[in-house]
Amino acid sequence: MNIRDWVTRNLSQGTIKEVVQHGCVSGVVSELIYYSDTAAFHDEHQDEIWDMLNQYSTDNDEDPIMHIVSKMNANITSMMQLKNQLTWWAVEEVCYELNNEMNEEYKGKIND
């Protein structure tokens, strides 16, 4: 299961909107609060997360990936914290994407 599938199966539309507004740091994604959970998620989706970082870097004309990581506003002092931040970033990115799609779908229905 990829990250998008995980998000759509585990998070309601309301939770997706909460993630967009407040981020995973708010604790709204109960499955991704503890380091043990975020590290396991990262390990399961590691290749996809790094592919997302590469794509984000390319799409946004960003510096290398570690520069993106350095802008995550977290004091990362261990591999566990890095995995946590990368997991939250990836889930938040998918939630932003899904939220935008939901908004576009809603606009389409209004304009019909």
CSV table of C-alpha atoms in Angstrom, one decimal:
chain,number,residue,atom,x,y,z
A,1,MET,CA,0.0,0.0,0.0
A,2,ASN,CA,1.4,3.4,-0.9
A,3,ILE,CA,1.1,6.5,1.2
A,4,ARG,CA,-1.9,7.9,-0.7
A,5,ASP,CA,-3.7,4.6,-0.2
A,6,TRP,CA,-2.8,4.6,3.5
A,7,VAL,CA,-4.1,8.2,3.9
A,8,THR,CA,-7.4,7.5,2.1
A,9,ARG,CA,-8.0,4.3,4.0
A,10,ASN,CA,-7.1,5.7,7.5
A,11,LEU,CA,-8.0,9.3,7.5
A,12,SER,CA,-11.4,10.9,7.1
A,13,GLN,CA,-11.9,14.0,4.9
A,14,GLY,CA,-12.2,16.0,8.2
A,15,THR,CA,-8.9,14.7,9.4
A,16,ILE,CA,-7.2,15.4,6.1
A,17,LYS,CA,-8.4,19.0,6.4
A,18,GLU,CA,-7.0,19.1,10.0
A,19,VAL,CA,-3.7,17.9,8.8
A,20,VAL,CA,-3.6,20.5,6.1
A,21,GLN,CA,-4.5,23.2,8.6
A,22,HIS,CA,-2.4,22.1,11.6
A,23,GLY,CA,0.0,19.4,10.4
A,24,CYS,CA,0.7,16.0,11.9
A,25,VAL,CA,2.5,17.6,14.8
A,26,SER,CA,-1.0,18.5,16.2
A,27,GLY,CA,-1.6,14.8,16.9
A,28,VAL,CA,-4.7,14.6,14.7
A,29,VAL,CA,-3.3,11.4,13.1
A,30,SER,CA,-3.5,9.1,16.0
A,31,GLU,CA,-1.7,6.4,14.1
A,32,LEU,CA,1.4,8.6,13.8
A,33,ILE,CA,1.9,10.2,17.2
A,34,TYR,CA,4.7,8.0,18.7
A,35,TYR,CA,8.2,7.6,17.3
A,36,SER,CA,7.7,3.9,17.1
A,37,ASP,CA,4.8,4.3,14.8
A,38,THR,CA,6.3,7.0,12.6
A,39,ALA,CA,9.6,5.1,12.4
A,40,ALA,CA,7.7,1.9,11.3
A,41,PHE,CA,5.7,4.0,8.7
A,42,HIS,CA,9.0,5.5,7.4
A,43,ASP,CA,10.6,2.1,7.1
A,44,GLU,CA,7.7,0.7,5.2
A,45,HIS,CA,7.5,3.7,2.9
A,46,GLN,CA,11.1,4.8,2.8
A,47,ASP,CA,11.6,4.6,-1.0
A,48,GLU,CA,8.4,6.4,-1.7
A,49,ILE,CA,9.2,9.1,0.8
A,50,TRP,CA,12.6,9.7,-0.8
A,51,ASP,CA,11.0,9.7,-4.2
A,52,MET,CA,8.6,12.3,-3.0
A,53,LEU,CA,11.5,14.4,-1.7
A,54,ASN,CA,13.3,14.1,-5.0
A,55,GLN,CA,10.2,15.1,-6.9
A,56,TYR,CA,9.4,18.0,-4.5
A,57,SER,CA,13.0,19.2,-4.9
A,58,THR,CA,12.7,19.1,-8.7
A,59,ASP,CA,9.2,20.6,-8.9
A,60,ASN,CA,10.1,23.5,-6.6
A,61,ASP,CA,13.6,24.2,-7.9
A,62,GLU,CA,14.8,23.5,-4.4
A,63,ASP,CA,18.3,22.8,-3.2
A,64,PRO,CA,19.3,19.3,-2.4
A,65,ILE,CA,17.0,17.1,-0.3
A,66,MET,CA,18.9,17.7,2.9
A,67,HIS,CA,18.2,21.4,2.5
A,68,ILE,CA,14.5,20.6,2.4
A,69,VAL,CA,14.9,18.5,5.5
A,70,SER,CA,16.7,21.3,7.3
A,71,LYS,CA,13.7,23.6,6.7
A,72,MET,CA,11.3,21.2,8.5
A,73,ASN,CA,11.5,23.4,11.7
A,74,ALA,CA,12.5,20.5,13.9
A,75,ASN,CA,15.5,19.9,16.1
A,76,ILE,CA,16.6,16.6,14.5
A,77,THR,CA,19.2,15.0,16.6
A,78,SER,CA,18.6,11.3,15.9
A,79,MET,CA,17.6,8.9,13.2
A,80,MET,CA,14.3,8.4,15.0
A,81,GLN,CA,13.5,12.1,14.8
A,82,LEU,CA,14.5,12.2,11.2
A,83,LYS,CA,12.1,9.3,10.4
A,84,ASN,CA,9.4,11.0,12.3
A,85,GLN,CA,9.8,14.3,10.4
A,86,LEU,CA,10.0,12.6,7.0
A,87,THR,CA,6.9,10.5,7.8
A,88,TRP,CA,4.9,13.6,8.9
A,89,TRP,CA,6.1,15.6,5.8
A,90,ALA,CA,5.1,12.8,3.4
A,91,VAL,CA,1.6,12.4,5.0
A,92,GLU,CA,1.1,16.1,5.0
A,93,GLU,CA,2.1,16.4,1.3
A,94,VAL,CA,-0.4,13.7,0.4
A,95,CYS,CA,-3.1,15.4,2.5
A,96,TYR,CA,-2.4,18.7,0.8
A,97,GLU,CA,-2.8,17.0,-2.6
A,98,LEU,CA,-6.0,15.2,-1.6
A,99,ASN,CA,-7.5,18.3,0.0
A,100,ASN,CA,-6.8,20.3,-3.2
A,101,GLU,CA,-8.5,17.5,-5.3
A,102,MET,CA,-11.5,17.6,-2.9
A,103,ASN,CA,-11.7,21.4,-3.3
A,104,GLU,CA,-11.5,21.2,-7.1
A,105,GLU,CA,-14.2,18.5,-7.1
A,106,TYR,CA,-16.4,20.6,-4.9
A,107,LYS,CA,-15.9,23.7,-7.2
A,108,GLY,CA,-16.8,21.5,-10.2
A,109,LYS,CA,-20.1,20.5,-8.5
A,110,ILE,CA,-21.0,24.1,-7.7
A,111,ASN,CA,-20.3,25.2,-11.3
A,112,ASP,CA,-22.4,22.4,-12.8
